[in-house]
Amino acid sequence: EYSDLIKTAMNINLESDNTYWDSIVNLIKIKTALFLSDPESRMTFRKFDKPAVSIILITFNKAEYTFQCLETIKANTDIPYEVIIVDNASSDKTSNLLDKLDNVTVIRNKENTGFVKACNQGAKPAAGKYLMFLNNDTQPGPGWLSSLVKTMEEYPECGAVGSKLVRPNGFLQEAGSILWSDGSTYGYGKENDPTSPEYNYVKEVDYCSGACLLTDRNLFFEFEGFDERYAPAYYEDLDLCCKIKQAGYKIVYQPESVLVHYEFGSSSFVNARDITQTNREKFTEKWSDSLKNYLPFSADNVLLSRDKRTGPRLLVIDDKVLAPSLVSGYPHTYELLIYLAEIGYIVTFIPIEVPESLQPFTRHLQQLGIEVLYSDSIIDLDNFILKRSEYYDVVFIGHPSNMSKTIDAIKKHSPISSIIYDAEEVFALRDTFNQDKR
């Protein structure tokens, strides 16, 4: 059903079809106006004595975006939290909206200090162990925050974690972001289907967008917050992630945290583009030595740059997602995948004959950092090896039926020389054959 919606959305030219955007914005404005026009209406947030997370929102006009963001925070946040709003001297209905909020800390600036300075300002009174920097033009989905906190607490050396960002038309904005050697950036998966398997496993990345970024409060202040050389905005999130990584921590992408993001909804695209270019120059000057370790911008380098883990890359090919609870199949493959992830392999698993997302087993593997390439149809192995010809270090084949076609594809398209074959499958096949003969 979601794929059908994506196909429909693909027929919309977002840059030229103003009617599409106008209809969305008008709906939000109507909802906000109805709320504000009722003298009895209020939005009351639950008050927690010990919030785990301080959610920091910066506002400058666009009251309708703030309203829908607050609505979804209230509806979809399932752990103790507090909301801190820094208003940068809004001149629209934002002030009226803020007057109708209960159990929210509101800081009202007399002038627009910009996003970077306002974030640092909002972080100071935060009581949470973690800080969530969230754009007011986002709509967080169910469980968005608890999945990020769980990642911070369970992923080794995690210093910051970000979400999957989806545009309101259903296309992906980013599944983690890539930094290139010239200081330019790329949102991985941009304009693609957010349900595709390559965007739905946990991994380490260069950085995650500050539209939704969770980090440890103490760590944030250890680095003296966002660097205000990037004021009013842009590149401050990347700079913070670079400082976190330089200190030995990881930046992690968590696909189970999903937000709709009206990119540039609360700012001008033209202004953003100009400011971004200026701040890119500041960033490249500051991080010139580190940038030498990044790959240059190239479509060929996207695959190599999407996951910053440093272990050997392993392709595992078997018939289907093999789970302990299944009567059929060989459950040891499922346990093998878990073990390979635990010892540091970067694993892609193709359940080639039954390429389905079998739950909860597929999700478990994805949360361990395994890319499980389920699909609506049988995977074209020849084409897949061609597209990733330089990517894998080792191929592991888990069933006799997959041996010849896998080796043929590798011979034609890839320099991979290390192929591991699961001999246990051969022995199981031999025993079955001998049993049938008897």
GROMACS .gro file of C-alpha atoms in nm:
model
  438
    1GLU     CA    1   0.000   0.000   0.000
    2TYR     CA    2   0.279   0.242   0.087
    3SER     CA    3   0.460   0.159  -0.238
    4ASP     CA    4   0.145   0.254  -0.431
    5LEU     CA    5   0.136   0.590  -0.251
    6ILE     CA    6   0.501   0.647  -0.340
    7LYS     CA    7   0.431   0.575  -0.708
    8THR     CA    8   0.148   0.828  -0.703
    9ALA     CA    9   0.368   1.088  -0.536
   10MET     CA   10   0.636   1.037  -0.801
   11ASN     CA   11   0.406   1.202  -1.054
   12ILE     CA   12   0.417   1.530  -0.857
   13ASN     CA   13   0.683   1.786  -0.943
   14LEU     CA   14   0.735   1.950  -0.606
   15GLU     CA   15   0.924   2.248  -0.741
   16SER     CA   16   0.660   2.344  -0.998
   17ASP     CA   17   0.335   2.214  -0.851
   18ASN     CA   18   0.259   2.486  -0.596
   19THR     CA   19  -0.095   2.355  -0.558
   20TYR     CA   20   0.041   2.044  -0.385
   21TRP     CA   21   0.233   2.239  -0.124
   22ASP     CA   22  -0.033   2.504  -0.083
   23SER     CA   23  -0.295   2.241   0.002
   24ILE     CA   24  -0.074   2.093   0.275
   25VAL     CA   25   0.017   2.428   0.428
   26ASN     CA   26  -0.344   2.548   0.415
   27LEU     CA   27  -0.462   2.242   0.605
   28ILE     CA   28  -0.204   2.304   0.878
   29LYS     CA   29  -0.300   2.672   0.894
   30ILE     CA   30  -0.669   2.586   0.928
   31LYS     CA   31  -0.602   2.343   1.215
   32THR     CA   32  -0.389   2.604   1.392
   33ALA     CA   33  -0.646   2.880   1.340
   34LEU     CA   34  -0.923   2.663   1.484
   35PHE     CA   35  -0.711   2.594   1.792
   36LEU     CA   36  -0.617   2.957   1.843
   37SER     CA   37  -0.969   3.090   1.785
   38ASP     CA   38  -1.116   2.888   2.072
   39PRO     CA   39  -1.064   3.088   2.396
   40GLU     CA   40  -1.091   2.768   2.602
   41SER     CA   41  -0.840   2.559   2.405
   42ARG     CA   42  -0.506   2.465   2.559
   43MET     CA   43  -0.233   2.212   2.487
   44THR     CA   44  -0.120   2.053   2.812
   45PHE     CA   45   0.189   1.836   2.829
   46ARG     CA   46   0.250   1.583   3.102
   47LYS     CA   47   0.494   1.704   3.366
   48PHE     CA   48   0.774   1.465   3.465
   49ASP     CA   49   0.989   1.518   3.773
   50LYS     CA   50   1.289   1.355   3.604
   51PRO     CA   51   1.267   1.388   3.226
   52ALA     CA   52   1.498   1.157   3.034
   53VAL     CA   53   1.507   1.394   2.739
   54SER     CA   54   1.483   1.770   2.695
   55ILE     CA   55   1.324   1.846   2.356
   56ILE     CA   56   1.446   2.182   2.231
   57LEU     CA   57   1.242   2.367   1.966
   58ILE     CA   58   1.338   2.698   1.805
   59THR     CA   59   1.058   2.909   1.661
   60PHE     CA   60   1.053   3.209   1.432
   61ASN     CA   61   0.705   3.266   1.289
   62LYS     CA   62   0.531   2.978   1.103
   63ALA     CA   63   0.304   2.907   1.400
   64GLU     CA   64   0.128   2.635   1.200
   65TYR     CA   65   0.443   2.422   1.182
   66THR     CA   66   0.507   2.459   1.553
   67PHE     CA   67   0.147   2.364   1.631
   68GLN     CA   68   0.157   2.039   1.432
   69CYS     CA   69   0.501   1.954   1.573
   70LEU     CA   70   0.379   1.997   1.930
   71GLU     CA   71   0.067   1.792   1.853
   72THR     CA   72   0.273   1.496   1.732
   73ILE     CA   73   0.525   1.524   2.016
   74LYS     CA   74   0.239   1.504   2.264
   75ALA     CA   75   0.076   1.211   2.082
   76ASN     CA   76   0.382   1.000   1.998
   77THR     CA   77   0.638   1.043   2.278
   78ASP     CA   78   0.642   0.747   2.514
   79ILE     CA   79   0.923   0.825   2.760
   80PRO     CA   80   0.962   1.102   3.024
   81TYR     CA   81   1.047   1.431   2.854
   82GLU     CA   82   1.022   1.807   2.876
   83VAL     CA   83   0.971   2.066   2.604
   84ILE     CA   84   1.179   2.384   2.587
   85ILE     CA   85   1.085   2.642   2.325
   86VAL     CA   86   1.302   2.938   2.235
   87ASP     CA   87   1.104   3.192   2.033
   88ASN     CA   88   1.319   3.422   1.821
   89ALA     CA   89   1.090   3.727   1.833
   90SER     CA   90   0.814   3.585   1.613
   91SER     CA   91   0.572   3.840   1.473
   92ASP     CA   92   0.291   3.605   1.368
   93LYS     CA   93   0.052   3.398   1.581
   94THR     CA   94   0.337   3.205   1.746
   95SER     CA   95   0.313   3.414   2.062
   96ASN     CA   96  -0.059   3.333   2.091
   97LEU     CA   97   0.017   2.965   2.049
   98LEU     CA   98   0.287   2.970   2.317
   99ASP     CA   99   0.042   3.135   2.557
  100LYS     CA  100  -0.182   2.829   2.527
  101LEU     CA  101   0.081   2.573   2.630
  102ASP     CA  102   0.098   2.415   2.975
  103ASN     CA  103   0.406   2.250   3.131
  104VAL     CA  104   0.636   2.386   2.860
  105THR     CA  105   0.939   2.608   2.924
  106VAL     CA  106   0.915   2.909   2.692
  107ILE     CA  107   1.205   3.151   2.640
  108ARG     CA  108   1.111   3.466   2.446
  109ASN     CA  109   1.389   3.657   2.277
  110LYS     CA  110   1.348   4.025   2.191
  111GLU     CA  111   1.528   3.973   1.860
  112ASN     CA  112   1.598   3.688   1.620
  113THR     CA  113   1.928   3.542   1.741
  114GLY     CA  114   1.924   3.262   1.481
  115PHE     CA  115   1.898   2.886   1.518
  116VAL     CA  116   2.246   2.810   1.651
  117LYS     CA  117   2.250   3.060   1.936
  118ALA     CA  118   1.890   2.980   2.029
  119CYS     CA  119   1.972   2.607   2.054
  120ASN     CA  120   2.258   2.681   2.292
  121GLN     CA  121   2.026   2.908   2.487
  122GLY     CA  122   1.758   2.641   2.511
  123ALA     CA  123   2.003   2.375   2.624
  124LYS     CA  124   2.112   2.564   2.935
  125PRO     CA  125   1.798   2.508   3.148
  126ALA     CA  126   1.753   2.150   3.021
  127ALA     CA  127   1.698   1.891   3.295
  128GLY     CA  128   1.713   1.579   3.079
  129LYS     CA  129   2.006   1.342   3.054
  130TYR     CA  130   1.975   1.375   2.678
  131LEU     CA  131   1.914   1.675   2.455
  132MET     CA  132   1.688   1.641   2.152
  133PHE     CA  133   1.734   1.918   1.897
  134LEU     CA  134   1.419   1.911   1.689
  135ASN     CA  135   1.307   2.136   1.407
  136ASN     CA  136   0.961   2.281   1.452
  137ASP     CA  137   0.873   2.183   1.093
  138THR     CA  138   0.880   1.811   1.178
  139GLN     CA  139   0.615   1.557   1.271
  140PRO     CA  140   0.762   1.279   1.490
  141GLY     CA  141   0.611   0.933   1.445
  142PRO     CA  142   0.515   0.675   1.711
  143GLY     CA  143   0.802   0.565   1.934
  144TRP     CA  144   1.036   0.814   1.771
  145LEU     CA  145   1.214   0.923   2.088
  146SER     CA  146   1.229   0.598   2.287
  147SER     CA  147   1.403   0.423   1.995
  148LEU     CA  148   1.667   0.696   1.987
  149VAL     CA  149   1.726   0.682   2.362
  150LYS     CA  150   1.753   0.303   2.350
  151THR     CA  151   2.016   0.337   2.078
  152MET     CA  152   2.213   0.589   2.283
  153GLU     CA  153   2.214   0.351   2.579
  154GLU     CA  154   2.279   0.023   2.397
  155TYR     CA  155   2.494   0.100   2.093
  156PRO     CA  156   2.865   0.090   2.189
  157GLU     CA  157   3.021   0.435   2.224
  158CYS     CA  158   2.720   0.613   2.075
  159GLY     CA  159   2.763   0.990   2.107
  160ALA     CA  160   2.467   1.103   1.897
  161VAL     CA  161   2.184   0.936   1.709
  162GLY     CA  162   1.950   1.057   1.436
  163SER     CA  163   1.627   0.954   1.269
  164LYS     CA  164   1.493   0.864   0.928
  165LEU     CA  165   1.357   1.186   0.776
  166VAL     CA  166   1.073   1.160   0.525
  167ARG     CA  167   0.930   1.441   0.315
  168PRO     CA  168   0.554   1.509   0.332
  169ASN     CA  169   0.519   1.365  -0.020
  170GLY     CA  170   0.644   1.028   0.106
  171PHE     CA  171   0.995   1.044  -0.037
  172LEU     CA  172   1.302   0.997   0.180
  173GLN     CA  173   1.500   1.306   0.280
  174GLU     CA  174   1.784   1.116   0.445
  175ALA     CA  175   1.879   0.787   0.603
  176GLY     CA  176   2.190   0.927   0.766
  177SER     CA  177   2.414   1.173   0.582
  178ILE     CA  178   2.748   1.160   0.404
  179LEU     CA  179   3.033   1.411   0.428
  180TRP     CA  180   3.259   1.452   0.125
  181SER     CA  181   3.622   1.563   0.119
  182ASP     CA  182   3.533   1.908  -0.016
  183GLY     CA  183   3.297   1.976   0.276
  184SER     CA  184   2.981   1.917   0.075
  185THR     CA  185   2.720   1.675   0.207
  186TYR     CA  186   2.461   1.427   0.082
  187GLY     CA  187   2.151   1.285   0.248
  188TYR     CA  188   2.173   0.911   0.182
  189GLY     CA  189   1.867   0.780  -0.003
  190LYS     CA  190   1.736   1.126  -0.089
  191GLU     CA  191   1.416   1.113  -0.297
  192ASN     CA  192   1.389   0.733  -0.273
  193ASP     CA  193   1.136   0.500  -0.111
  194PRO     CA  194   1.189   0.514   0.269
  195THR     CA  195   1.062   0.156   0.306
  196SER     CA  196   1.342   0.010   0.092
  197PRO     CA  197   1.556  -0.233   0.295
  198GLU     CA  198   1.884  -0.048   0.237
  199TYR     CA  199   1.749   0.242   0.445
  200ASN     CA  200   1.618   0.034   0.734
  201TYR     CA  201   1.910  -0.105   0.929
  202VAL     CA  202   2.116   0.051   1.208
  203LYS     CA  203   2.456   0.184   1.103
  204GLU     CA  204   2.725   0.437   1.183
  205VAL     CA  205   2.728   0.750   0.968
  206ASP     CA  206   2.923   1.070   0.917
  207TYR     CA  207   2.641   1.272   1.070
  208CYS     CA  208   2.266   1.301   1.113
  209SER     CA  209   2.069   1.615   1.040
  210GLY     CA  210   2.008   1.860   1.322
  211ALA     CA  211   1.641   1.852   1.224
  212CYS     CA  212   1.627   1.562   1.471
  213LEU     CA  213   1.945   1.489   1.663
  214LEU     CA  214   1.979   1.334   2.009
  215THR     CA  215   2.296   1.363   2.213
  216ASP     CA  216   2.411   1.342   2.574
  217ARG     CA  217   2.368   1.668   2.764
  218ASN     CA  218   2.707   1.646   2.937
  219LEU     CA  219   2.880   1.568   2.608
  220PHE     CA  220   2.711   1.865   2.441
  221PHE     CA  221   2.837   2.105   2.707
  222GLU     CA  222   3.180   1.943   2.707
  223PHE     CA  223   3.205   2.069   2.348
  224GLU     CA  224   3.058   2.406   2.452
  225GLY     CA  225   2.744   2.345   2.249
  226PHE     CA  226   2.700   2.431   1.884
  227ASP     CA  227   2.983   2.639   1.739
  228GLU     CA  228   2.839   2.987   1.697
  229ARG     CA  229   3.068   3.066   1.404
  230TYR     CA  230   2.791   2.897   1.203
  231ALA     CA  231   2.523   3.139   1.320
  232PRO     CA  232   2.251   3.187   1.220
  233ALA     CA  233   2.229   2.823   1.098
  234TYR     CA  234   2.358   2.532   0.884
  235TYR     CA  235   2.668   2.315   0.933
  236GLU     CA  236   2.643   2.342   1.312
  237ASP     CA  237   2.501   1.986   1.329
  238LEU     CA  238   2.778   1.844   1.111
  239ASP     CA  239   3.041   2.032   1.312
  240LEU     CA  240   2.905   1.890   1.638
  241CYS     CA  241   2.905   1.536   1.497
  242CYS     CA  242   3.265   1.580   1.385
  243LYS     CA  243   3.364   1.687   1.736
  244ILE     CA  244   3.182   1.388   1.883
  245LYS     CA  245   3.360   1.150   1.645
  246GLN     CA  246   3.696   1.315   1.708
  247ALA     CA  247   3.646   1.238   2.078
  248GLY     CA  248   3.605   0.866   1.999
  249TYR     CA  249   3.227   0.836   1.990
  250LYS     CA  250   2.997   0.711   1.715
  251ILE     CA  251   2.719   0.882   1.520
  252VAL     CA  252   2.439   0.630   1.466
  253TYR     CA  253   2.140   0.621   1.233
  254GLN     CA  254   1.825   0.461   1.379
  255PRO     CA  255   1.559   0.385   1.112
  256GLU     CA  256   1.287   0.298   1.363
  257SER     CA  257   1.265   0.665   1.456
  258VAL     CA  258   1.071   0.821   1.167
  259LEU     CA  259   0.977   1.187   1.122
  260VAL     CA  260   0.805   1.380   0.849
  261HIS     CA  261   1.012   1.690   0.775
  262TYR     CA  262   0.889   1.994   0.584
  263GLU     CA  263   1.243   2.083   0.478
  264PHE     CA  264   1.281   2.462   0.460
  265GLY     CA  265   0.927   2.486   0.597
  266SER     CA  266   1.037   2.732   0.861
  267SER     CA  267   1.293   2.918   0.648
  268SER     CA  268   1.359   3.042   0.295
  269PHE     CA  269   1.526   2.797   0.057
  270VAL     CA  270   1.712   3.080  -0.117
  271ASN     CA  271   1.846   3.219   0.209
  272ALA     CA  272   1.933   2.867   0.328
  273ARG     CA  273   2.132   2.799   0.013
  274ASP     CA  274   2.336   3.118   0.047
  275ILE     CA  275   2.404   3.071   0.419
  276THR     CA  276   2.494   2.706   0.364
  277GLN     CA  277   2.761   2.799   0.111
  278THR     CA  278   2.913   3.055   0.348
  279ASN     CA  279   2.917   2.810   0.637
  280ARG     CA  280   3.059   2.534   0.421
  281GLU     CA  281   3.365   2.753   0.368
  282LYS     CA  282   3.395   2.806   0.744
  283PHE     CA  283   3.361   2.432   0.802
  284THR     CA  284   3.623   2.331   0.545
  285GLU     CA  285   3.868   2.579   0.692
  286LYS     CA  286   3.815   2.446   1.044
  287TRP     CA  287   3.825   2.075   0.950
  288SER     CA  288   4.072   2.084   0.658
  289ASP     CA  289   4.300   1.816   0.805
  290SER     CA  290   4.015   1.576   0.886
  291LEU     CA  291   3.850   1.618   0.545
  292LYS     CA  292   4.152   1.454   0.382
  293ASN     CA  293   4.025   1.123   0.524
  294TYR     CA  294   3.690   1.145   0.341
  295LEU     CA  295   3.614   1.033  -0.012
  296PRO     CA  296   3.550   1.290  -0.287
  297PHE     CA  297   3.197   1.356  -0.404
  298SER     CA  298   3.101   1.086  -0.656
  299ALA     CA  299   2.800   0.866  -0.726
  300ASP     CA  300   3.041   0.571  -0.715
  301ASN     CA  301   3.143   0.661  -0.359
  302VAL     CA  302   2.794   0.679  -0.210
  303LEU     CA  303   2.779   0.306  -0.134
  304LEU     CA  304   3.124   0.309   0.024
  305SER     CA  305   3.041   0.615   0.237
  306ARG     CA  306   2.691   0.528   0.363
  307ASP     CA  307   2.817   0.314   0.655
  308LYS     CA  308   3.122   0.421   0.854
  309ARG     CA  309   3.185   0.095   1.034
  310THR     CA  310   3.532  -0.039   0.964
  311GLY     CA  311   3.490  -0.418   0.967
  312PRO     CA  312   3.512  -0.645   0.661
  313ARG     CA  313   3.204  -0.631   0.439
  314LEU     CA  314   3.037  -0.970   0.401
  315LEU     CA  315   2.760  -1.077   0.164
  316VAL     CA  316   2.556  -1.376   0.288
  317ILE     CA  317   2.333  -1.555   0.039
  318ASP     CA  318   2.072  -1.811   0.147
  319ASP     CA  319   1.719  -1.913   0.060
  320LYS     CA  320   1.517  -1.718   0.317
  321VAL     CA  321   1.521  -1.548   0.654
  322LEU     CA  322   1.595  -1.847   0.874
  323ALA     CA  323   1.455  -1.815   1.222
  324PRO     CA  324   1.472  -2.041   1.527
  325SER     CA  325   1.094  -2.073   1.549
  326LEU     CA  326   1.051  -2.198   1.193
  327VAL     CA  327   0.994  -2.567   1.141
  328SER     CA  328   1.135  -2.558   0.790
  329GLY     CA  329   1.476  -2.429   0.689
  330TYR     CA  330   1.806  -2.431   0.875
  331PRO     CA  331   1.791  -2.205   1.182
  332HIS     CA  332   2.168  -2.205   1.218
  333THR     CA  333   2.191  -1.940   0.943
  334TYR     CA  334   1.993  -1.699   1.157
  335GLU     CA  335   2.227  -1.761   1.450
  336LEU     CA  336   2.527  -1.730   1.221
  337LEU     CA  337   2.414  -1.386   1.103
  338ILE     CA  338   2.380  -1.269   1.462
  339TYR     CA  339   2.726  -1.400   1.547
  340LEU     CA  340   2.886  -1.237   1.241
  341ALA     CA  341   2.738  -0.901   1.340
  342GLU     CA  342   2.857  -0.942   1.698
  343ILE     CA  343   3.220  -1.001   1.595
  344GLY     CA  344   3.233  -0.696   1.373
  345TYR     CA  345   3.139  -0.797   1.019
  346ILE     CA  346   2.933  -0.553   0.813
  347VAL     CA  347   2.675  -0.795   0.680
  348THR     CA  348   2.435  -0.786   0.388
  349PHE     CA  349   2.196  -1.080   0.382
  350ILE     CA  350   2.003  -1.184   0.071
  351PRO     CA  351   1.725  -1.437   0.135
  352ILE     CA  352   1.731  -1.502  -0.236
  353GLU     CA  353   1.445  -1.745  -0.299
  354VAL     CA  354   1.200  -1.611  -0.040
  355PRO     CA  355   1.284  -1.239  -0.024
  356GLU     CA  356   1.025  -1.137   0.231
  357SER     CA  357   1.041  -0.929   0.545
  358LEU     CA  358   0.971  -1.204   0.796
  359GLN     CA  359   0.902  -1.045   1.136
  360PRO     CA  360   1.019  -1.011   1.405
  361PHE     CA  361   1.335  -1.179   1.277
  362THR     CA  362   1.414  -0.932   0.999
  363ARG     CA  363   1.376  -0.638   1.238
  364HIS     CA  364   1.605  -0.807   1.491
  365LEU     CA  365   1.876  -0.850   1.229
  366GLN     CA  366   1.837  -0.490   1.111
  367GLN     CA  367   1.874  -0.360   1.465
  368LEU     CA  368   2.201  -0.553   1.486
  369GLY     CA  369   2.326  -0.360   1.183
  370ILE     CA  370   2.253  -0.624   0.920
  371GLU     CA  371   2.120  -0.511   0.583
  372VAL     CA  372   1.846  -0.763   0.496
  373LEU     CA  373   1.755  -0.728   0.129
  374TYR     CA  374   1.395  -0.842   0.126
  375SER     CA  375   1.192  -0.745  -0.178
  376ASP     CA  376   0.858  -0.791  -0.355
  377SER     CA  377   1.019  -1.033  -0.598
  378ILE     CA  378   1.315  -1.267  -0.631
  379ILE     CA  379   1.642  -1.071  -0.630
  380ASP     CA  380   1.829  -1.047  -0.959
  381LEU     CA  381   2.162  -1.167  -0.823
  382ASP     CA  382   2.354  -1.096  -1.143
  383ASN     CA  383   2.244  -0.731  -1.146
  384PHE     CA  384   2.302  -0.694  -0.772
  385ILE     CA  385   2.663  -0.817  -0.792
  386LEU     CA  386   2.721  -0.582  -1.085
  387LYS     CA  387   2.597  -0.279  -0.887
  388ARG     CA  388   2.809  -0.370  -0.583
  389SER     CA  389   3.105  -0.522  -0.765
  390GLU     CA  390   3.369  -0.339  -0.555
  391TYR     CA  391   3.184  -0.338  -0.224
  392TYR     CA  392   3.222  -0.678  -0.056
  393ASP     CA  393   3.534  -0.843   0.082
  394VAL     CA  394   3.385  -1.188   0.132
  395VAL     CA  395   3.082  -1.383   0.007
  396PHE     CA  396   2.925  -1.658   0.217
  397ILE     CA  397   2.696  -1.904   0.037
  398GLY     CA  398   2.457  -2.101   0.254
  399HIS     CA  399   2.281  -2.348   0.024
  400PRO     CA  400   2.383  -2.571  -0.268
  401SER     CA  401   2.120  -2.425  -0.501
  402ASN     CA  402   2.283  -2.082  -0.475
  403MET     CA  403   2.640  -2.193  -0.546
  404SER     CA  404   2.670  -2.190  -0.923
  405LYS     CA  405   2.468  -1.873  -0.994
  406THR     CA  406   2.654  -1.680  -0.725
  407ILE     CA  407   2.997  -1.780  -0.850
  408ASP     CA  408   2.896  -1.708  -1.211
  409ALA     CA  409   2.781  -1.357  -1.115
  410ILE     CA  410   3.102  -1.290  -0.922
  411LYS     CA  411   3.320  -1.414  -1.209
  412LYS     CA  412   3.144  -1.178  -1.450
  413HIS     CA  413   3.120  -0.865  -1.238
  414SER     CA  414   3.332  -0.864  -0.924
  415PRO     CA  415   3.697  -0.902  -0.815
  416ILE     CA  416   3.591  -1.082  -0.494
  417SER     CA  417   3.829  -1.372  -0.439
  418SER     CA  418   3.712  -1.491  -0.096
  419ILE     CA  419   3.407  -1.719  -0.114
  420ILE     CA  420   3.301  -1.925   0.185
  421TYR     CA  421   3.067  -2.216   0.138
  422ASP     CA  422   2.865  -2.367   0.422
  423ALA     CA  423   2.971  -2.731   0.407
  424GLU     CA  424   2.705  -2.828   0.660
  425GLU     CA  425   2.448  -2.770   0.387
  426VAL     CA  426   2.627  -3.023   0.163
  427PHE     CA  427   2.636  -3.282   0.439
  428ALA     CA  428   2.268  -3.229   0.517
  429LEU     CA  429   2.185  -3.274   0.149
  430ARG     CA  430   2.400  -3.588   0.127
  431ASP     CA  431   2.237  -3.741   0.437
  432THR     CA  432   1.890  -3.671   0.299
  433PHE     CA  433   1.984  -3.828  -0.035
  434ASN     CA  434   2.125  -4.140   0.131
  435GLN     CA  435   1.821  -4.169   0.353
  436ASP     CA  436   1.592  -4.155   0.052
  437LYS     CA  437   1.796  -4.430  -0.118
  438ARG     CA  438   1.759  -4.652   0.185
   0.00000   0.00000   0.00000
